[in-house]
CSV table of C-alpha atoms and ligand atoms in Angstrom, one decimal:
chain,number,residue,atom,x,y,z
V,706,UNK,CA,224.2,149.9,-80.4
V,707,UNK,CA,222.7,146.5,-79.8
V,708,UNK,CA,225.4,143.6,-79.2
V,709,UNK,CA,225.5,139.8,-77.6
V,710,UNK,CA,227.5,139.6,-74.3
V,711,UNK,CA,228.6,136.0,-73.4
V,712,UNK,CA,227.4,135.9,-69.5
V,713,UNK,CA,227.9,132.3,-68.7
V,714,UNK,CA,229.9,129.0,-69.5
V,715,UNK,CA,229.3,125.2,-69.2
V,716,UNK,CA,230.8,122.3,-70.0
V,717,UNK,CA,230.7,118.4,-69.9
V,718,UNK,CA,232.7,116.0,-70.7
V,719,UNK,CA,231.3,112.0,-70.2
V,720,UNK,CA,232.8,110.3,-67.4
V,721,UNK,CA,235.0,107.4,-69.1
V,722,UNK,CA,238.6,108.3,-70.3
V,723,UNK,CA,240.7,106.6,-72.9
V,724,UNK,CA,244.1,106.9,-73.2
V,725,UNK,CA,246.7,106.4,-76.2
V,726,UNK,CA,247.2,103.2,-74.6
V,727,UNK,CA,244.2,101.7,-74.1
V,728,UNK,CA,243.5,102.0,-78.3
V,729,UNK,CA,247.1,100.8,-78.7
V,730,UNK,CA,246.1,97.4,-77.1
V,731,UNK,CA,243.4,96.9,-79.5
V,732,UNK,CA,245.0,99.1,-82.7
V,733,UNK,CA,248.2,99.2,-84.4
V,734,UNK,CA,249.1,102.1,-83.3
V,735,UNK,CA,251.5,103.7,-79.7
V,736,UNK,CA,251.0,106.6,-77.8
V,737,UNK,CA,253.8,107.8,-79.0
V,738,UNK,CA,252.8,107.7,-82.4
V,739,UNK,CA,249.4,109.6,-81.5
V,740,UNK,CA,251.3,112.2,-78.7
V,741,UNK,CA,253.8,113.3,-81.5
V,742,UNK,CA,251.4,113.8,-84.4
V,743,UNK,CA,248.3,115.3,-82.6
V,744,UNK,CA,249.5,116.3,-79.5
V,745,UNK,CA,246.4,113.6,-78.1
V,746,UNK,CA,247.2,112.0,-74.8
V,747,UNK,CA,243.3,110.8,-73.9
V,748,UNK,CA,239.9,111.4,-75.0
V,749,UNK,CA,236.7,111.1,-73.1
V,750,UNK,CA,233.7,108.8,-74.1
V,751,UNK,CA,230.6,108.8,-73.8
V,752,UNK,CA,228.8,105.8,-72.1
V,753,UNK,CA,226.1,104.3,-74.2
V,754,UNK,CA,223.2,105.3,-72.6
V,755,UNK,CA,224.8,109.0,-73.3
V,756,UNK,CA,222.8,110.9,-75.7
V,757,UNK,CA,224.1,114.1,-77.8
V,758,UNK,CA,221.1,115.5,-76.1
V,759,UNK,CA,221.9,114.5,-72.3
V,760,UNK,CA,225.9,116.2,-72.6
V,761,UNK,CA,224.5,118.9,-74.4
V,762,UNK,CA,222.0,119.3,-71.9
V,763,UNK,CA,224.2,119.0,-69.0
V,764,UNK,CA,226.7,122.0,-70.6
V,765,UNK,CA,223.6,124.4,-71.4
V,766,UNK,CA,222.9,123.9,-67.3
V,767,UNK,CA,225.9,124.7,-66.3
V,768,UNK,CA,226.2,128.0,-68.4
V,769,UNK,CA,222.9,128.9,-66.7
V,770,UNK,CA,224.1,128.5,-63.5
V,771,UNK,CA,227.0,130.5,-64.3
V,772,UNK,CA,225.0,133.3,-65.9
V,773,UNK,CA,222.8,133.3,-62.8
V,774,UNK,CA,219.6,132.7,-65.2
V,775,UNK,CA,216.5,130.2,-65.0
V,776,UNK,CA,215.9,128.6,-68.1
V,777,UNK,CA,212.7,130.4,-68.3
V,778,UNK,CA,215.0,133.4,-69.0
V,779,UNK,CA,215.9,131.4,-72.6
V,780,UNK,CA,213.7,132.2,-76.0
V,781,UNK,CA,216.5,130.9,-78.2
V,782,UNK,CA,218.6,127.6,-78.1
V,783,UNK,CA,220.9,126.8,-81.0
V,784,UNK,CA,223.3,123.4,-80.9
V,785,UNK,CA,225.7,122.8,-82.9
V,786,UNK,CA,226.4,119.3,-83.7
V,787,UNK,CA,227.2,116.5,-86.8
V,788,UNK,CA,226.2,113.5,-84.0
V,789,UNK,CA,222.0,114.7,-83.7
V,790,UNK,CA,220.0,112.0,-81.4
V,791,UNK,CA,218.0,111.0,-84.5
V,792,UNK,CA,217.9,112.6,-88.1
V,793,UNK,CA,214.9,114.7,-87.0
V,794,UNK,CA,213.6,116.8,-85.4
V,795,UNK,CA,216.7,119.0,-84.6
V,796,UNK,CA,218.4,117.6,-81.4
V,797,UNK,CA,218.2,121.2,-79.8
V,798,UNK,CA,213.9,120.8,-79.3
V,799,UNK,CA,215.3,117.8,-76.9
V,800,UNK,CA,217.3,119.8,-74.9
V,801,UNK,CA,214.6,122.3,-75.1
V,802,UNK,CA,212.2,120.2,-73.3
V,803,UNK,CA,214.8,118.9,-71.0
V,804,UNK,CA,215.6,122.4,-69.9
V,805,UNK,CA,211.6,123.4,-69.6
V,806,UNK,CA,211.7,126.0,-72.0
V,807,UNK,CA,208.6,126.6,-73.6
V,808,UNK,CA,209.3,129.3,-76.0
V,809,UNK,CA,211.2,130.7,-78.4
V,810,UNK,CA,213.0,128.9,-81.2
V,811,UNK,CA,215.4,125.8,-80.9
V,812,UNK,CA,217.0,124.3,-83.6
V,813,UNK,CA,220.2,122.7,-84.8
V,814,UNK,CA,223.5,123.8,-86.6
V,815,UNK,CA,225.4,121.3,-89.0
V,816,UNK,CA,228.7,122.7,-90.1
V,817,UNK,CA,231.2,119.5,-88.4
V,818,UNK,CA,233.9,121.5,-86.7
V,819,UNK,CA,233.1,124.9,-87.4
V,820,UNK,CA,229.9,124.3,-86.2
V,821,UNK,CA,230.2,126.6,-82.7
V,822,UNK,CA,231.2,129.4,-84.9
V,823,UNK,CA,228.3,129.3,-87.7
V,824,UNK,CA,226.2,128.6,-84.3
V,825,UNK,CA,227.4,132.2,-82.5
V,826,UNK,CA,227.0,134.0,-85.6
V,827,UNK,CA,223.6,133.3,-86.0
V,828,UNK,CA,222.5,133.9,-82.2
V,829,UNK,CA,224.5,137.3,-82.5
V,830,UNK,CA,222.5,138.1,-85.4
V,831,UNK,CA,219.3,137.5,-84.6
V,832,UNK,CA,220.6,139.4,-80.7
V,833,UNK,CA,221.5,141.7,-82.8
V,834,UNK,CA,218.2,142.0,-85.0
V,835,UNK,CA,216.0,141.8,-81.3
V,836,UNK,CA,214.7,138.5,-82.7
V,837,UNK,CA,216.1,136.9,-79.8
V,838,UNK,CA,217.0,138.6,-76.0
V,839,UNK,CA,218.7,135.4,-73.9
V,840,UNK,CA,220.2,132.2,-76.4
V,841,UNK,CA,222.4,129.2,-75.4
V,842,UNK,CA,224.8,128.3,-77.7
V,843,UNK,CA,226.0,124.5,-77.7
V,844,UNK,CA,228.4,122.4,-79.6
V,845,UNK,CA,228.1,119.2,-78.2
V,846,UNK,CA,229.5,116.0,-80.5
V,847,UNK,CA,229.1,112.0,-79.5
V,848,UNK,CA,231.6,111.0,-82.6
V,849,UNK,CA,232.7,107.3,-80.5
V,850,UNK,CA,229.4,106.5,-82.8
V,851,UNK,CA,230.6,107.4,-86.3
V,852,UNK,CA,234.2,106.3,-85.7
V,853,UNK,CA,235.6,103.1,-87.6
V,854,UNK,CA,237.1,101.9,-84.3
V,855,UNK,CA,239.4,99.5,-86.8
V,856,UNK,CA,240.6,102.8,-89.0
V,857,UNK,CA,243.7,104.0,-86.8
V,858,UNK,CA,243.8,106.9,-88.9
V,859,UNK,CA,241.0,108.5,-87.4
V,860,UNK,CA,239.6,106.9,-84.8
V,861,UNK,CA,242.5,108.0,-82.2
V,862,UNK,CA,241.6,111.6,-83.3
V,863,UNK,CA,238.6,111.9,-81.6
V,864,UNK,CA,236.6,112.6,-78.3
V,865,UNK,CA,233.0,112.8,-77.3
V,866,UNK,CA,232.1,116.2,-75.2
V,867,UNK,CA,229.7,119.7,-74.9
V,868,UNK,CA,230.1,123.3,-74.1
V,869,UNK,CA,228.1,125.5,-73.8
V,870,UNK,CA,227.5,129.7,-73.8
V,871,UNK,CA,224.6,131.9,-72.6
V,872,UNK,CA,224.6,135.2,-75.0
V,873,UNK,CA,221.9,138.1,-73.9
V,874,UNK,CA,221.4,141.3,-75.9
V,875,UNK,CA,222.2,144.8,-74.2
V,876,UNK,CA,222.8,148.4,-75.4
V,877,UNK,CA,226.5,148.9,-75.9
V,878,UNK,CA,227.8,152.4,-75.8
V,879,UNK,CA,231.0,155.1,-74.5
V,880,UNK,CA,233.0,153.4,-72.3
V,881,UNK,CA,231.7,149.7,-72.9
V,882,UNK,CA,231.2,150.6,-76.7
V,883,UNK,CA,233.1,147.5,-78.0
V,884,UNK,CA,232.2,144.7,-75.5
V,885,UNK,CA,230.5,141.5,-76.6
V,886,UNK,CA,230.6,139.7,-79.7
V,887,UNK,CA,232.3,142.6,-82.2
V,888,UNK,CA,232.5,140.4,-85.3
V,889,UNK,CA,231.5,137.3,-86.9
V,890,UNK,CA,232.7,135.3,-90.2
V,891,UNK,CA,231.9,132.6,-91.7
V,892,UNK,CA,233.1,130.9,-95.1
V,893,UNK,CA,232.0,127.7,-96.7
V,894,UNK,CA,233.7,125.7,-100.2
V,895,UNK,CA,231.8,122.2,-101.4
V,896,UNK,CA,234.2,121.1,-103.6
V,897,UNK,CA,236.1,120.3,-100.7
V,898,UNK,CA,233.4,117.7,-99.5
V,899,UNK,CA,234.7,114.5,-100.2
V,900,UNK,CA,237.9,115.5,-97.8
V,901,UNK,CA,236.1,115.4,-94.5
V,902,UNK,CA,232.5,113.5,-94.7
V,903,UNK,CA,230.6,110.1,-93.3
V,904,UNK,CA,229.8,107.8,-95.6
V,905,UNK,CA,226.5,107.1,-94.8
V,906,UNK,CA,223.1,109.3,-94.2
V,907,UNK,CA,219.3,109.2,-94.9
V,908,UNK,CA,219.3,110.3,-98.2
V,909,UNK,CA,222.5,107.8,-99.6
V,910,UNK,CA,222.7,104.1,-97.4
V,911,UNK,CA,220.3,105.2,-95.5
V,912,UNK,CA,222.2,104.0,-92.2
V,913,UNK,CA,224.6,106.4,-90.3
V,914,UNK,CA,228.0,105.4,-91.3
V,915,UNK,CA,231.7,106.3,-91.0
V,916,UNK,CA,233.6,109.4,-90.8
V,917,UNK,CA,236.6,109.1,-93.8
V,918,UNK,CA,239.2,111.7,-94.1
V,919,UNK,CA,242.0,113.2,-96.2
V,920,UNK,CA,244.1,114.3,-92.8
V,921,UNK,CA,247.0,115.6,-94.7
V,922,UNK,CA,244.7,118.0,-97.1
V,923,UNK,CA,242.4,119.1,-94.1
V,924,UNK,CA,246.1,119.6,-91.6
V,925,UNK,CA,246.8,121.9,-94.9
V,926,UNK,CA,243.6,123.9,-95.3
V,927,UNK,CA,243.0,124.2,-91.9
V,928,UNK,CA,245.8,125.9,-91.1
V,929,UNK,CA,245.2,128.4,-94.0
V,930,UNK,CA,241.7,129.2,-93.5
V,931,UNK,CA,241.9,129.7,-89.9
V,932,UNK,CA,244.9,131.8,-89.9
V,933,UNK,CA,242.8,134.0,-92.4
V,934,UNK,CA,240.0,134.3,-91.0
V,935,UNK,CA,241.3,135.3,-88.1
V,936,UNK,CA,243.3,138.3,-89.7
V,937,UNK,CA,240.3,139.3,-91.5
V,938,UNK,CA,238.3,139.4,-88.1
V,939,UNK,CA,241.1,141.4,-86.5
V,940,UNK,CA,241.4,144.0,-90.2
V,941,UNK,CA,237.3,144.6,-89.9
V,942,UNK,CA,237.8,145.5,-86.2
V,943,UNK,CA,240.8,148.1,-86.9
V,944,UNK,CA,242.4,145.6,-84.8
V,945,UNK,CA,246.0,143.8,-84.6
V,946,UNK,CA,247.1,140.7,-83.4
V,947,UNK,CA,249.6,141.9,-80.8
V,948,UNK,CA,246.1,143.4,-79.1
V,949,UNK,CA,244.6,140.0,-78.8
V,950,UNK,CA,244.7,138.5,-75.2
V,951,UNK,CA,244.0,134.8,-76.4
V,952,UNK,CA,243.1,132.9,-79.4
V,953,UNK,CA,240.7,129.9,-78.9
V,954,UNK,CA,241.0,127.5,-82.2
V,955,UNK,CA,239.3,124.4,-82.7
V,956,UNK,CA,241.3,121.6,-81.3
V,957,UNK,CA,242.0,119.2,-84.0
V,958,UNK,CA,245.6,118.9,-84.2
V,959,UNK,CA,248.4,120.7,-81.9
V,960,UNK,CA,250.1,121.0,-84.4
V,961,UNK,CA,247.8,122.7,-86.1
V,962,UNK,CA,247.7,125.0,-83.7
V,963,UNK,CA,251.5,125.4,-83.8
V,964,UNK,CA,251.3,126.5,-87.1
V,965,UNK,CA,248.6,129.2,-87.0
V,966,UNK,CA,250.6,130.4,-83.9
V,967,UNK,CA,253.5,131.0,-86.5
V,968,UNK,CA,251.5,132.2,-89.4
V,969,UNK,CA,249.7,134.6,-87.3
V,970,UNK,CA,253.3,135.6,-85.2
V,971,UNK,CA,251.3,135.1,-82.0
V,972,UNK,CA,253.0,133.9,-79.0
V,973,UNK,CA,252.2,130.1,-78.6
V,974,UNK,CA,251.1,131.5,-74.6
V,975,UNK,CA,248.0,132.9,-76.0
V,976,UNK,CA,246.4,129.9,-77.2
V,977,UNK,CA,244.3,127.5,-75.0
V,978,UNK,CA,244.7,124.2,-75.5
V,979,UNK,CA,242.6,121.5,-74.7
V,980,UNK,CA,243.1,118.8,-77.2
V,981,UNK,CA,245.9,116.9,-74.9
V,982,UNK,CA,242.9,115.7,-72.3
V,983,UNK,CA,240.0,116.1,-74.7
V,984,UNK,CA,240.9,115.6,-78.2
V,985,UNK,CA,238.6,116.7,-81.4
V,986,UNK,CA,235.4,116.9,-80.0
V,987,UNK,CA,234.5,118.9,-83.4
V,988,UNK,CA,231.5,121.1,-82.6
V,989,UNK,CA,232.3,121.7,-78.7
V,990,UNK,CA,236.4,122.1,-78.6
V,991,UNK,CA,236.0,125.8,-78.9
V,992,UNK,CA,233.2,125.7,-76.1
V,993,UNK,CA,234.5,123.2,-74.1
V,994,UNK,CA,238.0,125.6,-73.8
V,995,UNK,CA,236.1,128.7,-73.1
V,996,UNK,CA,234.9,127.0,-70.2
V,997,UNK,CA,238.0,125.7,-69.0
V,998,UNK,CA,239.6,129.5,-69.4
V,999,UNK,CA,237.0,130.6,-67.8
V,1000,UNK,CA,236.9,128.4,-65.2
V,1001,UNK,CA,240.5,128.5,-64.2
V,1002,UNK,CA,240.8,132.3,-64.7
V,1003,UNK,CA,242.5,132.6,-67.9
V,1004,UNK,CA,239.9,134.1,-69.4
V,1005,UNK,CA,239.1,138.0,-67.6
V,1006,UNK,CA,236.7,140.6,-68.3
V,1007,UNK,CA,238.0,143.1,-71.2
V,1008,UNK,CA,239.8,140.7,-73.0
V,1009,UNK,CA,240.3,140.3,-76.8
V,1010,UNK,CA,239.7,136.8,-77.6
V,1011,UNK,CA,239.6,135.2,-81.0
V,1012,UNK,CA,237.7,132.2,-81.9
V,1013,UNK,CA,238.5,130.2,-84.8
V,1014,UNK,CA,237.5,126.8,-86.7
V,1015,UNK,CA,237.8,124.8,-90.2
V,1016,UNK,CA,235.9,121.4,-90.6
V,1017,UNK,CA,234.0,119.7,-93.5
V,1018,UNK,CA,232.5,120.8,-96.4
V,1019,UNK,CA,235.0,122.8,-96.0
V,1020,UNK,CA,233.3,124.9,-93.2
V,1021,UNK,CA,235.3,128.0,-91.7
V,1022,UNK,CA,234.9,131.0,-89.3
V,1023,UNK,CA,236.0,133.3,-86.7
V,1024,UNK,CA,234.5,135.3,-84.2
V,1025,UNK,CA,235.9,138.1,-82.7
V,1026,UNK,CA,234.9,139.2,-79.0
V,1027,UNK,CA,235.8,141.3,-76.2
V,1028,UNK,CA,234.6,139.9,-72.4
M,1669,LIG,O1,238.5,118.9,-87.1
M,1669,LIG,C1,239.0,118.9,-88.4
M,1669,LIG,C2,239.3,117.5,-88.8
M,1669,LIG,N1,240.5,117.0,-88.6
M,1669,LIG,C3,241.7,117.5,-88.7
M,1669,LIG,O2,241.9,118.7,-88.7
M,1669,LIG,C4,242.9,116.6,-88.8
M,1669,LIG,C5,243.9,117.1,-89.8
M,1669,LIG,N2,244.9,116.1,-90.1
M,1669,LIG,C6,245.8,115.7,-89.1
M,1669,LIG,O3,245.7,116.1,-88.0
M,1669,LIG,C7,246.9,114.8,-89.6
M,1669,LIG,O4,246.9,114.7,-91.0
M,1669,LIG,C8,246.8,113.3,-89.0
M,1669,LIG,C9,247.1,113.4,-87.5
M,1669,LIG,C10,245.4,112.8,-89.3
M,1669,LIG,C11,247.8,112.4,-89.6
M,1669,LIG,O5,249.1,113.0,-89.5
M,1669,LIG,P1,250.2,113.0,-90.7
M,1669,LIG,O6,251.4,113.5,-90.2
M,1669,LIG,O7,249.5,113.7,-91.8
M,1669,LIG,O8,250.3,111.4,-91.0
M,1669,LIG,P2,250.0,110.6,-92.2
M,1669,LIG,O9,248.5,110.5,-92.4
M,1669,LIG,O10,250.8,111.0,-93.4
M,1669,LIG,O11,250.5,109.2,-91.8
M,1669,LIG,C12,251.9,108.9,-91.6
M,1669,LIG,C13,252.1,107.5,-91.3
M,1669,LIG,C14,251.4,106.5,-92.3
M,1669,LIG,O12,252.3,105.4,-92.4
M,1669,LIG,P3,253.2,105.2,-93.7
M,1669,LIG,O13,252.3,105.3,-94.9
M,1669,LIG,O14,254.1,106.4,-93.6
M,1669,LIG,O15,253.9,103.9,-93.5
M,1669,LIG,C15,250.1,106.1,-91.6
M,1669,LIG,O16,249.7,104.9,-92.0
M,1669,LIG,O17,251.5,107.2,-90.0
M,1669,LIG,C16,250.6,106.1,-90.1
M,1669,LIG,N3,249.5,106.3,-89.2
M,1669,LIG,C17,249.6,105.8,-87.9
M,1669,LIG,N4,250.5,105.2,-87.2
M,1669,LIG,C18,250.3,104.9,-86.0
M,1669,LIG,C19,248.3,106.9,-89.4
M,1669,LIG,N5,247.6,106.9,-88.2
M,1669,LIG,C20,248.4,106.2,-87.3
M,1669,LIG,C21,248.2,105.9,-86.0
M,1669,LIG,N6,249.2,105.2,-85.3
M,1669,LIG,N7,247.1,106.2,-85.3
């Protein structure tokens, strides 16, 4: 059987930090405030120079490195991202170029948060389907530039970041029968639009605009969703949650987190968190922390890891893989 092994991670996060109280100088708001509610203590930023293209860039290198590939090695390059450098072409044929790949497909991925996951289940497919032998996966997100810097509701929510994944096909069988990525879903529900969106794009004002949110419906459906789509991974793998070594969700809220924990009864030990020192970075939370887990040897070969996400449209997923 043909399946998608995950051989390398990257990361990037910009240089500049913000903390709780550098926003509360220029907001109403308090650390406090922001650390109780969303578990947020800083967020990076990028600089403004920084394109989506340059971090996303800098995480697919890394990922190489760590795979132990060229970039000539690459025939498919997906990023996932709601912050593209313009509104065409797709930001990925950008990092294409600045990688020196010359072939292959590259193309972008526009489903917000759940982005990384709708990104993975199409490189595992067309892995799967021999369309495509090496991909790198991105999420990488520059939201500081559709933030209403004077809406405290939101703007304290958010970071600017990229991760990163290489993903190359092999033949999967006896002993290593179930490594790589075992399942993939993905759910999506527009009459949920108008509680996550930005109010602006080509086709309406024409300029780029704001992100506005319902945070008290989204808290509520993205705790639902995730926690279900996580059971449903684990059901169509014969799997149970007691068998799972770590659960990666998007980092939105900890609290959030907290909650699927509880719904899921999984020990809060086996989730990574990130979204203390890197808040919502949408597309690239769940990237940017399987890096980190990676990095700092959480993460070890033959584990069961879940991966897990809800953002507009509503947009949801898991995927389900074994290192
Ligand atoms: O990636 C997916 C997208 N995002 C999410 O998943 C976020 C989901 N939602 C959330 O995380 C939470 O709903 C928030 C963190 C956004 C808000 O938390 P909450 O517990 O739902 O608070 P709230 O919106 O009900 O606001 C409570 C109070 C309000 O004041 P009043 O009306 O009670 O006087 C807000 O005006 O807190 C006020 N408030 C703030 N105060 C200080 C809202 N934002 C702030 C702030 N600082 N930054």
């Amino acid at each position: 059987m043909r399946r998608s092994q995950i051989i390398g991670f990257g990361s990037y996060l910009p240089k500049k930090i913000v903390t709780n109280d550098d926003l509360a100088k220029k907001l109403n708001t308090s650390d406090d405030w922001i650390r109780q509610r969303t578990g947020i203590e800083q967020r990076h930023i990028a600089a403004d120079d920084e394109l989506t293209s340059d971090i996303a860039t800098n995480a697919a290198r890394t990922a190489l490195k760590d795979a132990g590939l060229e970039a000539d090695a690459v025939d498919l390059i997906i990023l996932a991202t709601a912050t593209p450098d313009n509104t065409f072409p797709a930001t990925a044929t950008r990092v294409q170029s600045n990688l020196g790949v010359r072939r292959g497909a590259a193309f972008d991925v526009q489903a917000v948060c759940a982005g990384y996951v709708y990104a993975l289940a199409m490189a595992d497919n067309m892995i799967r389907l021999s369309q495509a032998e090496t991909a790198v996966v991105i999420g990488a997100e520059v939201f500081s530039r559709i933030l209403d810097w004077d809406d405290r509701g939101t703007c304290v929510l958010f970071g600017d970041g990229a991760g990163a994944c290489v993903l190359r096909g092999a033949e999967v069988g006896g002993t290593n029968a179930d490594t790589g990525i075992l399942s993939t879903h993905i759910h999506s529900d527009g009459d949920y639009y108008d509680m996550l969106y930005v109010d602006g794009g080509p086709s309406t004002t024409g300029a780029s605009g704001y992100l506005r949110m319902e945070g008290k419906e989204v808290f509520r459906h993205a705790v639902q969703r995730m926690s279900e789509v996580v059971t449903a991974a684990l059901d169509h793998n014969d799997l149970s949650v007691d068998q799972l070594d770590w659960l990666i969700p998007h980092q939105a809220n900890k609290r959030i987190m907290d909650s699927i924990a509880k719904k899921l009864t999984l020990p809060d030990d086996k989730i990574v968190v990130t979204v203390d020192r890197q808040a919502n970075t949408s597309a690239a939370t769940i990237p940017l922390a399987l890096a980190e887990a990676r990095t700092d040897g959480r993460l070890q070969p033959g584990q069961l890891v879940a991966l897990t996400a809800l953002g507009g449209g509503f947009a949801w997923g898991s995927a389900l893989l074994r290192l």
